[in-house]
Structures are given as C-alpha cells and as structure tokens.
Coordinates of C-alpha atoms and ligand atoms in Angstrom, one line a residue:
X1 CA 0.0 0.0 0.0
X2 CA 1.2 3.6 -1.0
X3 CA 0.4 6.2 1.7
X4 CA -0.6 9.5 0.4
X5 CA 1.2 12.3 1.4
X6 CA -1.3 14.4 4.2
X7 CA -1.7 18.3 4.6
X8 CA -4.5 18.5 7.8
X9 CA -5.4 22.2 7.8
X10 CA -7.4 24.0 11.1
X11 CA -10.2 24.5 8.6
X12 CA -12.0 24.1 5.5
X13 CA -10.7 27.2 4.4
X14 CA -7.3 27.0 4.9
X15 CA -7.4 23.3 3.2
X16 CA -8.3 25.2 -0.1
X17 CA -5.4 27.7 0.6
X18 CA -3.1 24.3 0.8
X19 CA -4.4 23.3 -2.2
X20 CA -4.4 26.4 -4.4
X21 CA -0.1 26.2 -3.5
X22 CA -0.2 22.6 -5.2
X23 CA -2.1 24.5 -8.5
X24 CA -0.2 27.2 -7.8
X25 CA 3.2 25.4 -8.1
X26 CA 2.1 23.1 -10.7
X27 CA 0.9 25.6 -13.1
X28 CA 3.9 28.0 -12.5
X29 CA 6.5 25.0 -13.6
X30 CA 3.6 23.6 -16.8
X31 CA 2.0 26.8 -17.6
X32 CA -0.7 24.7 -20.1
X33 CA -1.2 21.9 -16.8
X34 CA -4.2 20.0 -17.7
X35 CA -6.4 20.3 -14.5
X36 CA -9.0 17.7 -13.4
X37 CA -11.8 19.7 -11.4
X38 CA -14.5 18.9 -9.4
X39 CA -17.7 20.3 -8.2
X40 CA -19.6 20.5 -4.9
X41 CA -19.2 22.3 -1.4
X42 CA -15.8 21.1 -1.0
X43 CA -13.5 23.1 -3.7
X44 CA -15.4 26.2 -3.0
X45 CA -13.1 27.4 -0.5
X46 CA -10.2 26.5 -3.6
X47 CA -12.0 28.0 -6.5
X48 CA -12.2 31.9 -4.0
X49 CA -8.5 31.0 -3.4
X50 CA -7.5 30.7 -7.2
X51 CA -9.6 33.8 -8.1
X52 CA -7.4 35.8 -5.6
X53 CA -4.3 34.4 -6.6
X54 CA -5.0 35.4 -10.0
X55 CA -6.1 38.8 -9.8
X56 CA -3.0 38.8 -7.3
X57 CA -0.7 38.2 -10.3
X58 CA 0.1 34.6 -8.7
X59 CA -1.4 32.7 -11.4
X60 CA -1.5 32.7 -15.2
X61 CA -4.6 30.3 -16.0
X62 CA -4.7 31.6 -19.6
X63 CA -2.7 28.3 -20.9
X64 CA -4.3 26.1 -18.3
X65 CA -6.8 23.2 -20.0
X66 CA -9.4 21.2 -17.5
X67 CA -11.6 18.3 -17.3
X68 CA -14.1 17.9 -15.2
X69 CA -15.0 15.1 -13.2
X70 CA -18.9 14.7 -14.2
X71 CA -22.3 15.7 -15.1
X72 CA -25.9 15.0 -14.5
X73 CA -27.9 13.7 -17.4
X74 CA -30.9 15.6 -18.8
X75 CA -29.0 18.9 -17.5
X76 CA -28.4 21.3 -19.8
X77 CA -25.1 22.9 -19.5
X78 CA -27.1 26.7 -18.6
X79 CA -29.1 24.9 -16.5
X80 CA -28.9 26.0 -12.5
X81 CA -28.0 22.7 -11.4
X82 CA -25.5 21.4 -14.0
X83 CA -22.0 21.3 -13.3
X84 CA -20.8 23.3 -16.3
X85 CA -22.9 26.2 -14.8
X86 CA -21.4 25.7 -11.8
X87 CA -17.9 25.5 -12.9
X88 CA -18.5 29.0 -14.9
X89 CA -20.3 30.5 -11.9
X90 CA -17.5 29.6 -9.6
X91 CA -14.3 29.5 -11.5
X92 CA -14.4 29.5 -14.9
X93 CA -15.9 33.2 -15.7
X94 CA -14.2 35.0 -12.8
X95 CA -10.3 33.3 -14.4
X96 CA -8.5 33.7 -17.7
X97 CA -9.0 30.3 -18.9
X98 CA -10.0 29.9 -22.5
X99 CA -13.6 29.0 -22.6
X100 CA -12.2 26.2 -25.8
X101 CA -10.1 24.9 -22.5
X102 CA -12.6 23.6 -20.5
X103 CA -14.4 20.7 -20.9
X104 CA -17.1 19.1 -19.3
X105 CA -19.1 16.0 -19.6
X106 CA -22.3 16.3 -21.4
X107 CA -25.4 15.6 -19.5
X108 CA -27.9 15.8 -23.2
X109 CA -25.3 13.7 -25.3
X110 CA -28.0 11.3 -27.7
X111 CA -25.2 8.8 -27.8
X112 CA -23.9 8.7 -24.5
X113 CA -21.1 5.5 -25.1
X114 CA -19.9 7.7 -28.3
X115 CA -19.8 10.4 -25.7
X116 CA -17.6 8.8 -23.0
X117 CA -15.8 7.9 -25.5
X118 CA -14.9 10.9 -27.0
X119 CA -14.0 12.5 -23.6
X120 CA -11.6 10.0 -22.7
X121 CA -10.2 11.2 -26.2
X122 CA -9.7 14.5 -25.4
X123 CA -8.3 14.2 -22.5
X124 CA -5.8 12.1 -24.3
X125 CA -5.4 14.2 -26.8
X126 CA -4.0 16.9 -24.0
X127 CA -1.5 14.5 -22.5
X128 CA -3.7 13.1 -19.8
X129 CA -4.3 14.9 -16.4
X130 CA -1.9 16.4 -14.8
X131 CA -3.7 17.1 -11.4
X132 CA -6.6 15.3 -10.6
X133 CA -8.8 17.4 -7.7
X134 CA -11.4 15.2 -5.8
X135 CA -14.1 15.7 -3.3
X136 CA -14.9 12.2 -1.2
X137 CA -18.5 11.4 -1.2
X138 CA -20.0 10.0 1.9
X139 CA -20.5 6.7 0.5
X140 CA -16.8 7.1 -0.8
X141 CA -17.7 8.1 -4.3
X142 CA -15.4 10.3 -6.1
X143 CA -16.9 11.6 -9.2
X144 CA -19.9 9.5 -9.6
X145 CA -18.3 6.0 -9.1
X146 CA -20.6 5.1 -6.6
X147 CA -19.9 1.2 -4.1
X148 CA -19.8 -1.2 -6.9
X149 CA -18.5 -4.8 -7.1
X150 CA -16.0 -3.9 -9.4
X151 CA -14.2 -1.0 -10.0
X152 CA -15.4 0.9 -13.5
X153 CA -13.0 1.5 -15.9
X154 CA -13.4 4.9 -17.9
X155 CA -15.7 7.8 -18.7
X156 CA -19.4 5.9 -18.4
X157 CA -23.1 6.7 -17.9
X158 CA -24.5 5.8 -13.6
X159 CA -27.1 5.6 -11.7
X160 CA -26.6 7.6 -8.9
X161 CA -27.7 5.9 -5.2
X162 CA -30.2 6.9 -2.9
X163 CA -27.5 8.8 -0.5
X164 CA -26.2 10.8 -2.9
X165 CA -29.2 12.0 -4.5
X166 CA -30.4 12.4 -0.6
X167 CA -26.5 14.4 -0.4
X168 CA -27.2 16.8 -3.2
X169 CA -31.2 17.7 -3.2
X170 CA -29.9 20.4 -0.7
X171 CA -29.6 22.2 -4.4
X172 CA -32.8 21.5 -5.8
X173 CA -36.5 22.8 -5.3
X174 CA -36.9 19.2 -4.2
X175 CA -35.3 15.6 -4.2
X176 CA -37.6 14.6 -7.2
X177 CA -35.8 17.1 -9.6
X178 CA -32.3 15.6 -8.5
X179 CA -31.2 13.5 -11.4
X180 CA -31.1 9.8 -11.3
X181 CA -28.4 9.2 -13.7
X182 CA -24.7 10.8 -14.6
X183 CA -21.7 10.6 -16.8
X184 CA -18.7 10.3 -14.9
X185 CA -15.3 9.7 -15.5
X186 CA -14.4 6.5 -14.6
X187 CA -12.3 5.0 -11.5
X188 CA -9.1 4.3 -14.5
X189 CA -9.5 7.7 -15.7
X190 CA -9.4 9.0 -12.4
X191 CA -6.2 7.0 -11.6
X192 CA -4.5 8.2 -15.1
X193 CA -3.6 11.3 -13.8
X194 CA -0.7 12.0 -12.7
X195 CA -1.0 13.2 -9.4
X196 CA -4.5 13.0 -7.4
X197 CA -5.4 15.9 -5.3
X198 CA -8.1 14.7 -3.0
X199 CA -9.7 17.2 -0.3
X200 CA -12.2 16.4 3.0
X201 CA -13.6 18.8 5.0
X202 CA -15.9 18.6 7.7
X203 CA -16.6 15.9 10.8
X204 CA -19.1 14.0 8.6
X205 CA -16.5 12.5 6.0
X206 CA -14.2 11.2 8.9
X207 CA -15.6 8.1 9.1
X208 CA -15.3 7.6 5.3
X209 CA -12.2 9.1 5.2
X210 CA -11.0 6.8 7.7
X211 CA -11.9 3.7 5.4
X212 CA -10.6 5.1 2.3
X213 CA -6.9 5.6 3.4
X214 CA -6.8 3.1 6.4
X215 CA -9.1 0.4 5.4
X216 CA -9.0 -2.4 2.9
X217 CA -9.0 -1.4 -1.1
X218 CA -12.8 -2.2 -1.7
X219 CA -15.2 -1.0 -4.8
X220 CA -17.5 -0.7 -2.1
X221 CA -15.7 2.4 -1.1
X222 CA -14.3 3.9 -4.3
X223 CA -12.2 6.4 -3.3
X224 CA -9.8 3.5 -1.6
X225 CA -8.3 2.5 -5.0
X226 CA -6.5 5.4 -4.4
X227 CA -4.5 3.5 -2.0
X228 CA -2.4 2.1 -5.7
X229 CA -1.9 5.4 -7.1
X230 CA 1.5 6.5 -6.8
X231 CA 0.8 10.1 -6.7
X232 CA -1.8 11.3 -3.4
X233 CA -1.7 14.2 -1.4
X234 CA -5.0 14.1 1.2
X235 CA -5.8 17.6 2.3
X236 CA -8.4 17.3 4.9
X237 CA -9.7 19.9 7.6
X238 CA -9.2 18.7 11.9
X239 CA -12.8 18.2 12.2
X240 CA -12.3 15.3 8.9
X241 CA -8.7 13.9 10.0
X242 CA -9.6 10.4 11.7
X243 CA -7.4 10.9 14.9
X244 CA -6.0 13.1 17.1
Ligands
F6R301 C1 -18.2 16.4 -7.8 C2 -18.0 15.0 -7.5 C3 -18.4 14.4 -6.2 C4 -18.1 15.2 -5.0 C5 -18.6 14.5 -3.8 C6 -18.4 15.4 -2.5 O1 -17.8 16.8 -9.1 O2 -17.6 14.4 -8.4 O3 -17.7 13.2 -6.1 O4 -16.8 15.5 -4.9 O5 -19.9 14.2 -3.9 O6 -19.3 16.5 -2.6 P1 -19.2 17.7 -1.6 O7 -17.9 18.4 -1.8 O8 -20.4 18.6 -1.9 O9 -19.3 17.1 -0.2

C-alpha cells in the first residue's frame, strides 16, 4: 500500500489555501497543466482562493486546460444545477482560462457511449491529467463511481444511489428534480492522472475518510483505490482527520 502524502489544515478554508499552493506550483513549472476539477461544497473554498491568486498576479490560467469530473444527465449545460454552470459560476468566468479549454461532460449527449468515448479522447489528446482534484463522497464516491462490485474503468453513464441523490437535493427545489443518472469519468481515468489531489472537510466525511486511506481497497468504497496510485496528497480539515 502507497500512503498518500497528508496536509491537515485547522479548517476548510485554509485546506483550499493548501491546495491552491499545489495548483499554484504546478501551473507556475507547466504553464498549459491539464487540471482535473470537481464540483460540490468542498473546492469552494479553492476555486475563492485561485480567483485571488490570479487577480493577485500569482497565477496565469490563460494556458491552463481542465476536465471535469462529471455531469448529471438531462441537464443542460445553462441549467442552475449542471456542473458546467457551476464550474462557470464559480471558477471558470471570474479566471483567464480559455472557454475552448474547459471541458465538461455532457449531460444531453444522444449517444452517450460515443460520448464517453470521446471525452476520454480528449483528454488524451491533451496528455492526460496532470492534477486530478477530488471531493470524497460519503459513501466514498469520487466523481460518480458510486460502491460497486468492481471498480469501472473509464468515462461511463451511472445511476446515482439513494444517499447521494439524498447528499445533493440540498440544491434542488426538491429531491424529485435531483437527477437519477450521470456521466462520470471513470475510477481508471481517475487514476491516469498524474497526481491526485483529494480534499475532505468537515466531521461528517471522517468516518469515510477513515476507510478510504486506512481500510482495505474495496469498490464498495471507491475512493480506496487510491491506496495504488503513486501520486496522493490528502488535504483534509481537523474536524475530517480520523485521529488526534
Ligand atoms: C463532484 C463530484 C463528487 C463530489 C462529492 C463530494 O464533481 O464528483 O464526487 O466531490 O460528492 O461532494 P461535496 O464536496 O459537496 O461534499
């Protein structure tokens, strides 16, 4: 077992300072880094972070390229709830990333196979990831590889469990208009990237946190295949870190 290497801020907003130095120091030596983001509450605290830092003169994102992790299907990409809109609302419109440089999955894609597909060839295309950021879901998910029997391979379509559509109806008018489905990248995609940048805030993912890094590899905790990638550095908060 490889140990990732472990930042433990005094809060959630200091573990997004922690992690804007790793983007910070990544994108000053590889100027055209090909980012791997995420959405949900946990980057938030990031995203402000890498706003500042470029309006600061800290960071130059206008070479950067990103990936997203996923999307919800049936969302369009303008719609409130979709992750594109969220990555513009929260990074991508307030940086000087090329709008051609950022690329999320597609929740409307007809042909969703042909879809996946093509992602995984763009992402390719740019070299692979260079930095992949996660959140850890409470279930252990990162992306949308929710407990399986097996881990999934690359970009695919899921059905997304009852506790994460209970997790994220905290964004919708109610839990019937959270989406049952996604596209995700997959759990090999996620461990192509070079170096895996995984952050856990608050007392509720310590228990899952716990299992992910100090438990046994499982598909029924995703986010524990991480335990055989090379590259990890854990940035969690004191309330998340599982001991004293
Ligand atoms: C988001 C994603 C998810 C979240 C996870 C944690 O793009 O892929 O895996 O990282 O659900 O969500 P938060 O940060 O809201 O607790």
């Amino acid at each position: 077992m490889i140990h990732p290497r472990i930042l433990v801020a005094a809060t959630a907003e200091e573990a997004g300072a922690l992690a804007a130095n790793e983007f910070e120091a990544l994108i000053a030596k590889k100027p055209a880094a090909v980012l791997g983001l995420a959405t949900g509450s946990t980057p938030l605290p990031l995203y402000r972070e890498l706003i500042a830092r470029e309006k600061a003169g800290k960071i130059d994102f206008s070479r950067v390229r990103s990936a997203n992790l996923d999307e919800y299907k049936g969302l369009a990409p303008d719609h409130e709830q979709s992750y594109r809109k969220f990555m513009q609302d929260n990074l991508f419109d307030h940086i000087s990333i090329k709008p051609e440089n950022t690329i999320v999955p597609s929740g409307l894609a007809e042909d969703v196979e042909k879809e996946c597909d093509e992602y995984e060839e763009k992402i390719e295309a740019w070299g692979g990831v260079d930095c992949q950021l996660l959140g850890l879901g409470h279930d252990g998910h990162i992306g949308f590889n929710e407990p399986e029997d097996h881990f999934p391979a690359k970009t695919h379509e899921v059905q997304l469990t009852e506790m994460t559509i209970e997790a994220n109806k905290r964004f919708f008018a109610s839990i019937d208009d959270v989406p049952r489905a996604a596209v995700t990248m997959g759990i090999g995609t996620i461990m192509a990237a070079k170096k895996v940048l995984i952050i856990v805030t608050g007392a509720d993912k310590k228990e899952i946190l716990k299992k992910t890094f100090w438990g046994p590899v499982d598909p029924q905790v995703p986010a524990s295949i991480l335990q055989f990638h090379p590259d990890v550095t854990l940035i969690c908060d004191k309330a998340a870190y599982p001991f004293d």
